[in-house]
Short mmCIF file of C-alpha atoms and ligand atoms in Angstrom, two decimals:
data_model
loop_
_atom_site.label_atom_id
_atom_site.label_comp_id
_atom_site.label_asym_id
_atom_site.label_seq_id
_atom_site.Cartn_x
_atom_site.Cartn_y
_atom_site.Cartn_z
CA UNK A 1 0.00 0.00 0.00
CA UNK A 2 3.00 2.32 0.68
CA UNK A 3 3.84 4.85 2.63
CA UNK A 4 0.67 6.95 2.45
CA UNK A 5 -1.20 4.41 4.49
CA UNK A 6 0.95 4.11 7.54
CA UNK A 7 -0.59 7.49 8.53
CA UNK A 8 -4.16 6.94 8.01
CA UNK A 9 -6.82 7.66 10.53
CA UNK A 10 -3.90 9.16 12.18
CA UNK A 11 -6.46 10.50 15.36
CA UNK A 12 -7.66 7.06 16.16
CA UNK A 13 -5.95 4.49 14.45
CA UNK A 14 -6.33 0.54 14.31
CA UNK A 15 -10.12 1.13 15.66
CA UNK A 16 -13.17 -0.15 14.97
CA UNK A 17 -15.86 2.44 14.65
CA UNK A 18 -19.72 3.10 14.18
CA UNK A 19 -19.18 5.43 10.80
CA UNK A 20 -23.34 5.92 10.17
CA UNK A 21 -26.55 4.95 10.62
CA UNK A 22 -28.17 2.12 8.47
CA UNK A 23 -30.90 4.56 8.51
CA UNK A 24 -28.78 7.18 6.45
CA UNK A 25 -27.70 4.83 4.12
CA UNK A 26 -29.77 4.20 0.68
CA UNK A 27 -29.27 3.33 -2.81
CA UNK A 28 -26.50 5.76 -3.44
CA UNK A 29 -22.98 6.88 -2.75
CA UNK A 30 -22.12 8.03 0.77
CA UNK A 31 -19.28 10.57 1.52
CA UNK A 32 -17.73 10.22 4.78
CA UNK A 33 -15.33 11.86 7.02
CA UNK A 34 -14.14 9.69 9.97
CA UNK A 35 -10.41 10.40 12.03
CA UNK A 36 -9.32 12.95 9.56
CA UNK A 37 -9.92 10.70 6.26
CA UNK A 38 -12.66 10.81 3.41
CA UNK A 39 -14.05 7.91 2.44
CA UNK A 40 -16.88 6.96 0.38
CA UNK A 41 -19.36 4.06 0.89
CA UNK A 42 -21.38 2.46 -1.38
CA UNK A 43 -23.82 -0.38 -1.97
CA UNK A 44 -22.27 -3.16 -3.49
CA UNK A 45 -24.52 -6.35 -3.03
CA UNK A 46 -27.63 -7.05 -1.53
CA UNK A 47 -26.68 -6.56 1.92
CA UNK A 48 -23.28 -5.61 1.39
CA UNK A 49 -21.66 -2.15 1.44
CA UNK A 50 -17.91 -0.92 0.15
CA UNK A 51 -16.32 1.62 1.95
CA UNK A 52 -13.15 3.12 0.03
CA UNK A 53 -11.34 6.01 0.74
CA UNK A 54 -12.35 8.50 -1.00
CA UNK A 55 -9.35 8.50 -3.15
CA UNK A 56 -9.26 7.56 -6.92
CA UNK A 57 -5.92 5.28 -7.43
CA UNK A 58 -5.69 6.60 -10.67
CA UNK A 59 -5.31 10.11 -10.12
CA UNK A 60 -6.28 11.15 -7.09
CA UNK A 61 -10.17 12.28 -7.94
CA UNK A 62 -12.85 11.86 -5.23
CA UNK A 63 -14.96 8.66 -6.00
CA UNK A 64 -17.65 10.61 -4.26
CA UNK A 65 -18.23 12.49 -7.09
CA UNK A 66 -18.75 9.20 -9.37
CA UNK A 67 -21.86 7.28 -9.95
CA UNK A 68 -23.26 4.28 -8.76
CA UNK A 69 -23.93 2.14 -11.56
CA UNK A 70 -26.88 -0.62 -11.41
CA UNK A 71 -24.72 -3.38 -10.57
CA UNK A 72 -23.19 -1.85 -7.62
CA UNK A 73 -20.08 -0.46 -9.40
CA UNK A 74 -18.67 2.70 -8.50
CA UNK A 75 -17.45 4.92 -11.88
CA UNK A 76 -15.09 7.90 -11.08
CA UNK A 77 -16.64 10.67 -12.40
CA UNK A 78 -12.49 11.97 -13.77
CA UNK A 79 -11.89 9.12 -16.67
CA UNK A 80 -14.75 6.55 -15.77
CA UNK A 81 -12.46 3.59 -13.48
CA UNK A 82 -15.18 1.07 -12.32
CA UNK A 83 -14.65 -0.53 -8.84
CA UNK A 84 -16.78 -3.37 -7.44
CA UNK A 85 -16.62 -4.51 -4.15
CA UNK A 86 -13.89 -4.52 -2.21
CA UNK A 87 -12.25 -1.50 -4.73
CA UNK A 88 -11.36 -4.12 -7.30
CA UNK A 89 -11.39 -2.25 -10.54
CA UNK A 90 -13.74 -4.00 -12.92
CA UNK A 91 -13.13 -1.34 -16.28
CA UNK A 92 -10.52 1.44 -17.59
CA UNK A 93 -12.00 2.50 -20.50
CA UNK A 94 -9.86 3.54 -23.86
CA UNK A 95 -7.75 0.73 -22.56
CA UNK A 96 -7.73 -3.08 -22.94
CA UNK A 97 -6.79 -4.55 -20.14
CA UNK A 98 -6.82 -8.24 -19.57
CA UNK A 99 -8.45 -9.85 -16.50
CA UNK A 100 -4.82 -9.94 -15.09
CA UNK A 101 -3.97 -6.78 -15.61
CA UNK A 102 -7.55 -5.40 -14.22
CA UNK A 103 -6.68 -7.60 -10.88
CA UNK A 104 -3.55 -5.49 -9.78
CA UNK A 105 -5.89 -2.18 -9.85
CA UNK A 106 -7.33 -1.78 -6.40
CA UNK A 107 -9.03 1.52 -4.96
CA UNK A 108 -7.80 1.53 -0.88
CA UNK A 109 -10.71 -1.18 0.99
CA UNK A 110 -11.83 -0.17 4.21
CA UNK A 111 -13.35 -3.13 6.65
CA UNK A 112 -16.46 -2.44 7.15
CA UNK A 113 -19.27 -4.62 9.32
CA UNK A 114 -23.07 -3.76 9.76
CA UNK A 115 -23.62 -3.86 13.33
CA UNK A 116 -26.21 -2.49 15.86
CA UNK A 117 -27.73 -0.14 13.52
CA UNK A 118 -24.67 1.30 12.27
CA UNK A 119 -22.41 0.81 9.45
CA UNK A 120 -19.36 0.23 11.16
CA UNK A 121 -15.49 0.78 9.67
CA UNK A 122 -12.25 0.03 10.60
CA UNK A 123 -9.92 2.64 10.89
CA UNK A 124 -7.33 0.96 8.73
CA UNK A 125 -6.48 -1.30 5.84
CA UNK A 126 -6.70 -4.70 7.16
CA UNK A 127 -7.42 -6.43 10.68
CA UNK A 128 -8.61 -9.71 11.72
CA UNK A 129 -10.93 -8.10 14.96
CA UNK A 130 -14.28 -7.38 14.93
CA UNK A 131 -16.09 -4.17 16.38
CA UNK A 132 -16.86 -5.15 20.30
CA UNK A 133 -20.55 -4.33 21.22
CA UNK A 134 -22.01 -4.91 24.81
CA UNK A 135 -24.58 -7.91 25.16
CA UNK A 136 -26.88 -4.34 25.25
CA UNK A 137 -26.40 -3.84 21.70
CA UNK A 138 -26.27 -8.08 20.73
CA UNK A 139 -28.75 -10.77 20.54
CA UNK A 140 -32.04 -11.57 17.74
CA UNK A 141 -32.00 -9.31 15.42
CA UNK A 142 -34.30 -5.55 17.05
CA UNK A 143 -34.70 -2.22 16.12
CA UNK A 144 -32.07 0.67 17.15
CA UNK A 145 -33.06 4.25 17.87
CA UNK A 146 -30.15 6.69 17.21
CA UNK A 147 -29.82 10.32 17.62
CA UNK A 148 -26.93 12.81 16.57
CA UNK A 149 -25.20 15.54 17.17
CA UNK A 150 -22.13 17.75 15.32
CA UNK A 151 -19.55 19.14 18.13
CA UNK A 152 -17.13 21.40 16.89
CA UNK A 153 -14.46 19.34 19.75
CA UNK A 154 -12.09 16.70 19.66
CA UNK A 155 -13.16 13.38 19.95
CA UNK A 156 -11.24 12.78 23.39
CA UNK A 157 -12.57 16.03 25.39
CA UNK A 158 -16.03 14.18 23.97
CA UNK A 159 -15.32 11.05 25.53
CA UNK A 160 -13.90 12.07 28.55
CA UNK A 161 -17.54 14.18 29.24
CA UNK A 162 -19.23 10.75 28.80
CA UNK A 163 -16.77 9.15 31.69
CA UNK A 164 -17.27 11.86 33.64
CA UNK A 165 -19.15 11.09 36.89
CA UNK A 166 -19.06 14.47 38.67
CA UNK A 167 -20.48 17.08 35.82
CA UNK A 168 -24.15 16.22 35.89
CA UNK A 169 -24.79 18.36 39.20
CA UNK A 170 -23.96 21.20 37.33
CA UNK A 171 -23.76 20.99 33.37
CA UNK A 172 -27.01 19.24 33.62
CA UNK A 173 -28.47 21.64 36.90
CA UNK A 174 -31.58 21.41 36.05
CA UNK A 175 -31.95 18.13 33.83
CA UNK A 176 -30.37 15.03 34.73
CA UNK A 177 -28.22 16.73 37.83
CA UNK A 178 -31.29 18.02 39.37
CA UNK A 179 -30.90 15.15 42.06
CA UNK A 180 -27.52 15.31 43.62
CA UNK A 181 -27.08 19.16 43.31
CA UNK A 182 -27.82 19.67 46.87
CA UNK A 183 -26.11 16.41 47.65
CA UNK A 184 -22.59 18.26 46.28
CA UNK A 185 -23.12 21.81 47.16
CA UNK A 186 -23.53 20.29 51.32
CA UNK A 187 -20.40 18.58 51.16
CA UNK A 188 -20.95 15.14 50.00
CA UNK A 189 -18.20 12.94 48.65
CA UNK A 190 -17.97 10.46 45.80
CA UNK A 191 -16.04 7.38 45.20
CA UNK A 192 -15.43 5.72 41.98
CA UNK A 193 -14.32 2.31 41.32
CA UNK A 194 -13.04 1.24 38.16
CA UNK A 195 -12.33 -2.56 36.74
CA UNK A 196 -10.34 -3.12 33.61
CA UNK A 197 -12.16 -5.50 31.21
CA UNK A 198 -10.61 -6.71 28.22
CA UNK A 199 -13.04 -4.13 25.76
CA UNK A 200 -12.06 -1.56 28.15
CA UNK A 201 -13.54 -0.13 31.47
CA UNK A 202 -16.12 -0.77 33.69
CA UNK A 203 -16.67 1.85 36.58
CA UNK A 204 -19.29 2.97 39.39
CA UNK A 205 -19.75 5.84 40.97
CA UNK A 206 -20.70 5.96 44.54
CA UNK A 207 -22.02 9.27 46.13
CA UNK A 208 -21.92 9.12 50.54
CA UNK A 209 -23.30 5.24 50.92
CA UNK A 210 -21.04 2.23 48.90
CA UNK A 211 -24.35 0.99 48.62
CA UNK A 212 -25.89 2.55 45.49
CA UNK A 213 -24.03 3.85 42.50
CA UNK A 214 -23.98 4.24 39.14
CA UNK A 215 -22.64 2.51 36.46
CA UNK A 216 -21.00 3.53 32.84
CA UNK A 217 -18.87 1.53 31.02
CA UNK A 218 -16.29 2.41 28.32
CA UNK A 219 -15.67 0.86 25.66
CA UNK A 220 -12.35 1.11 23.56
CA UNK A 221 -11.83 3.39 21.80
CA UNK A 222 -15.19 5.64 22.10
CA UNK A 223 -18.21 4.70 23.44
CA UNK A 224 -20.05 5.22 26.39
CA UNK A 225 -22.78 2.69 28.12
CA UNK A 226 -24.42 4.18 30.63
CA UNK A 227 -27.07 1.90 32.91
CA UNK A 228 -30.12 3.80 33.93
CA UNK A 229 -31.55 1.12 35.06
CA UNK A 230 -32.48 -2.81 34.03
CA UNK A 231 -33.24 -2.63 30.47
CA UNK A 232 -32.59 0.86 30.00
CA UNK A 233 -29.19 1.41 28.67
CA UNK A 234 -27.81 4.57 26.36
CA UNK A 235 -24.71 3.57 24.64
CA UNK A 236 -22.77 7.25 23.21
CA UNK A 237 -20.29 7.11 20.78
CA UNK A 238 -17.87 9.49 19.99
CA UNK A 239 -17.13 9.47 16.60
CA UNK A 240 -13.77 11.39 15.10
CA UNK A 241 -14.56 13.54 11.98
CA UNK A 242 -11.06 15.37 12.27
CA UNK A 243 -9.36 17.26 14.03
CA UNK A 244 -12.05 19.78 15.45
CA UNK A 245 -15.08 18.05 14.69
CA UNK A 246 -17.11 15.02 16.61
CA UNK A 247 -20.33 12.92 15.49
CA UNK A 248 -21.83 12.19 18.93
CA UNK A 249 -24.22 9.41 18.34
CA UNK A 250 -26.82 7.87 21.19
CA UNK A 251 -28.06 4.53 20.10
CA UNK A 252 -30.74 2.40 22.20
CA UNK A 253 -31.89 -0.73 22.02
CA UNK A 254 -35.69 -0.63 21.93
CA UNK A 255 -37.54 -2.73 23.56
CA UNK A 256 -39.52 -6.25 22.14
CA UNK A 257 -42.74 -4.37 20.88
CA UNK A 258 -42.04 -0.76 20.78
CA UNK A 259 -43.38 1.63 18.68
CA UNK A 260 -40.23 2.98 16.66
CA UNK A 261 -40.76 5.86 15.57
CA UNK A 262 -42.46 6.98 18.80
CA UNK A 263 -39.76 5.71 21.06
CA UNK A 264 -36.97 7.32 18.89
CA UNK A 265 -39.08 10.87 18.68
CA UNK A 266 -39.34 10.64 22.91
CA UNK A 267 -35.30 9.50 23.52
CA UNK A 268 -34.12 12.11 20.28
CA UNK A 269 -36.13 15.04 23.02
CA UNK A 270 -34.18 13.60 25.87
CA UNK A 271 -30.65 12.90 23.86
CA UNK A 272 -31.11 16.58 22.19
CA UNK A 273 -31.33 18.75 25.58
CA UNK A 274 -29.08 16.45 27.95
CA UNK A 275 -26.16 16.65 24.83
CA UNK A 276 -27.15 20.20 24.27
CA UNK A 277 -26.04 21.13 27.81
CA UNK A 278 -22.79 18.75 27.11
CA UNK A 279 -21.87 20.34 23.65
CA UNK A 280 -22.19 23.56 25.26
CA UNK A 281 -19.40 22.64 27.79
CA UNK A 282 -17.11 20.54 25.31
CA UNK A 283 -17.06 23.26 22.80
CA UNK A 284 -15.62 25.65 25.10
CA UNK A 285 -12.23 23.26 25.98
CA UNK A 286 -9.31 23.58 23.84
CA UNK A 287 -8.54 20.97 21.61
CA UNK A 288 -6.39 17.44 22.22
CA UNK A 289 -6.10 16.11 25.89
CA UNK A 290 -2.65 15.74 24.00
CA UNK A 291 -1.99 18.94 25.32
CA UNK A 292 -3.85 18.95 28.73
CA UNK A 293 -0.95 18.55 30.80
CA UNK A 294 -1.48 21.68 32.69
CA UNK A 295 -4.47 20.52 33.49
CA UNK A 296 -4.95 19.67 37.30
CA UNK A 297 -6.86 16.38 38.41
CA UNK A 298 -8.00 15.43 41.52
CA UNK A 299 -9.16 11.45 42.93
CA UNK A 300 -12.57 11.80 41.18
CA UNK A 301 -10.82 12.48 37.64
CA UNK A 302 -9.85 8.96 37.67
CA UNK A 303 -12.04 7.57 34.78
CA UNK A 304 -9.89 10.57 32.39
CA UNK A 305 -7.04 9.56 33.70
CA UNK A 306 -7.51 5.93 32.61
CA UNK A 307 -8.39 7.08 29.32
CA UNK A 308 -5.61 9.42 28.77
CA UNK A 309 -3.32 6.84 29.40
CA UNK A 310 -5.05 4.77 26.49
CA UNK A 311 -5.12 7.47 24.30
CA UNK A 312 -1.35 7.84 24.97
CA UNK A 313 -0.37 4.21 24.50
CA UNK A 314 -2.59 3.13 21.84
CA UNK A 315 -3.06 7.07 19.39
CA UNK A 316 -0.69 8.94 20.24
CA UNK A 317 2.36 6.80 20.70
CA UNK A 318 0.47 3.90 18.72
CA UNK A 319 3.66 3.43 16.35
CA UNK A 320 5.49 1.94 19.12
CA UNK A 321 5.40 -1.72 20.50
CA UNK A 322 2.84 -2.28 23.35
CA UNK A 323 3.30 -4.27 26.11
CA UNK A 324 -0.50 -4.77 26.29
CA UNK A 325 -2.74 -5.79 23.79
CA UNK A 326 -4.85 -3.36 22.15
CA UNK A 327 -8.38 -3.15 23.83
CA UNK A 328 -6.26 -3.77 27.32
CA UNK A 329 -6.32 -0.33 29.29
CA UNK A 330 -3.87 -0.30 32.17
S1 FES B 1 -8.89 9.82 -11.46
FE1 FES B 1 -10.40 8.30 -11.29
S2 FES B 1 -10.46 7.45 -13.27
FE2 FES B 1 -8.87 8.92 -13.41
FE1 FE2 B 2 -23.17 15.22 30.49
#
């Protein structure tokens, strides 16, 4: 692939991703920006999409500004290269290639899955992993309400919010933190735990009694489950664009039954104010927790700590051998 490649997806490399909804996705070409790269995806079989990067390996033209043909073939609109799925380049017109010649012309494949309502990539070339869901987003096949949201942040200071135990009180005042305002404003201390799992981190927080807390786990390398309650879980995902821009994404399970398009209109009021009141925040941090070391951190910043030190290991310094694997944090 050369040289060009070691670099891609640069802000969050060797991750798997949601990159869309399955409900955004139709008969057409979809352009995509996800860690800094454009890609395009496209229908390519029945139930089959192609994500490329959005990169012509002729000359450099976007495929997004091709056609998709009837048989799932992606023309570039520059001088008309067909690529099936995969990339594999099917035509070059004016020329008459032979079936081996045709086979060494490749536009860059992406791994892509479909998974939990989303059309998931991998933020590289090749890998033998799969995307890691919680048993929340598994199981017969159900419907998936999603809601979204542009931040103009980076994907980190968006993640971090969603590990963050102590905002609610007063980013969400009068919303979510309603109910242990008082409860921090007297005096009253918290105590998180946190237990490494091998897809990432699972932690509670416990406010005065060790009897009741709350739970949110993380998930390498962006999402969010938080447990409201049995059967109620909200899974966020922060979702790279580049370097100043996030796709925040709340996905739910619904329920056996449910009305769709009622449930998703009541949780896309809830996800829309409670995010609203986090965006508001976010926006206003500088960029990269790259450069956050003057940042000061006290015993209930622990979840951001843990993740910093992932980010470190496995982004920033994700060039150099590890001496854990990938979805370890430590
Ligand atoms: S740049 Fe795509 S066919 Fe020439
Ligand atoms: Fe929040």
């Amino acid at each position: 692939m050369g040289d060009n490649n070691a670099t891609l997806f640069g802000m969050m490399p060797g991750q798997w991703t949601p990159a869309v909804p399955l409900t955004e996705l139709g008969d057409d070409l979809v352009p995509l920006e996800i860690a800094g790269e454009r890609l395009v995806a496209f229908p390519s079989g029945a139930e089959d999409w192609t994500v490329l990067l959005d990169r012509c390996p002729h000359r450099g033209a976007a495929l997004s500004l091709g056609r998709l043909l009837p048989d799932g073939v992606l023309q570039c609109r520059y001088h008309g290269w067909r690529f099936g799925a995969g990339g594999q380049c099917q035509r070059v017109p004016f020329n008459d290639l032979n079936d081996a010649a045709l086979t060494k012309i490749r536009a860059t494949a992406i791994p892509s899955r479909m998974a939990a309502g989303c059309l998931w990539i991998y933020t590289g070339t090749a890998t033998d992993s799969e995307p890691a869901l919680p048993d929340t987003l598994q199981g017969p096949p159900r419907g998936f309400g999603t809601y979204q949201q542009e931040w103009n942040a980076h994907w980190t200071r968006a993640v971090e919010n969603f590990i963050d135990f102590t905002h609610p009180p007063y980013a969400h005042r009068d919303t979510i933190g309603a109910y242990t305002r008082d409860f921090a404003e007297r005096g009253g201390t918290a105590h998180i735990e946190i237990e490494e799992r091998d897809w990432g981190l699972s932690m509670m927080n416990f406010m005065g009694s060790r009897r009741f807390g709350f739970r949110l786990d993380w998930y390498a390398p962006n999402m969010t489950c938080l447990h409201f309650g049995p059967g109620h879980q909200l899974h966020v995902y922060s979702i790279p664009i580049n370097a100043t821009h996030t796709r925040v994404m709340t996905v739910r399970a619904l329920p056996p039954g449910q009305d769709q398009a009622s449930w998703e209109a009541r949780a896309a009021g809830i996800d829309h104010q409670i995010l609203d009141e986090d965006r508001l925040i976010v926006e206003s941090q500088p960029g990269d927790i790259a450069n956050a070391d003057a940042e000061i951190s006290v015993a209930t910043d622990a979840p951001t700590l843990r993740f910093r030190r992932w980010y470190r290991q496995h982004v920033l310094h994700a060039d150099q051998p590890q001496p854990v694997t990938r979805s370890t944090v430590q």
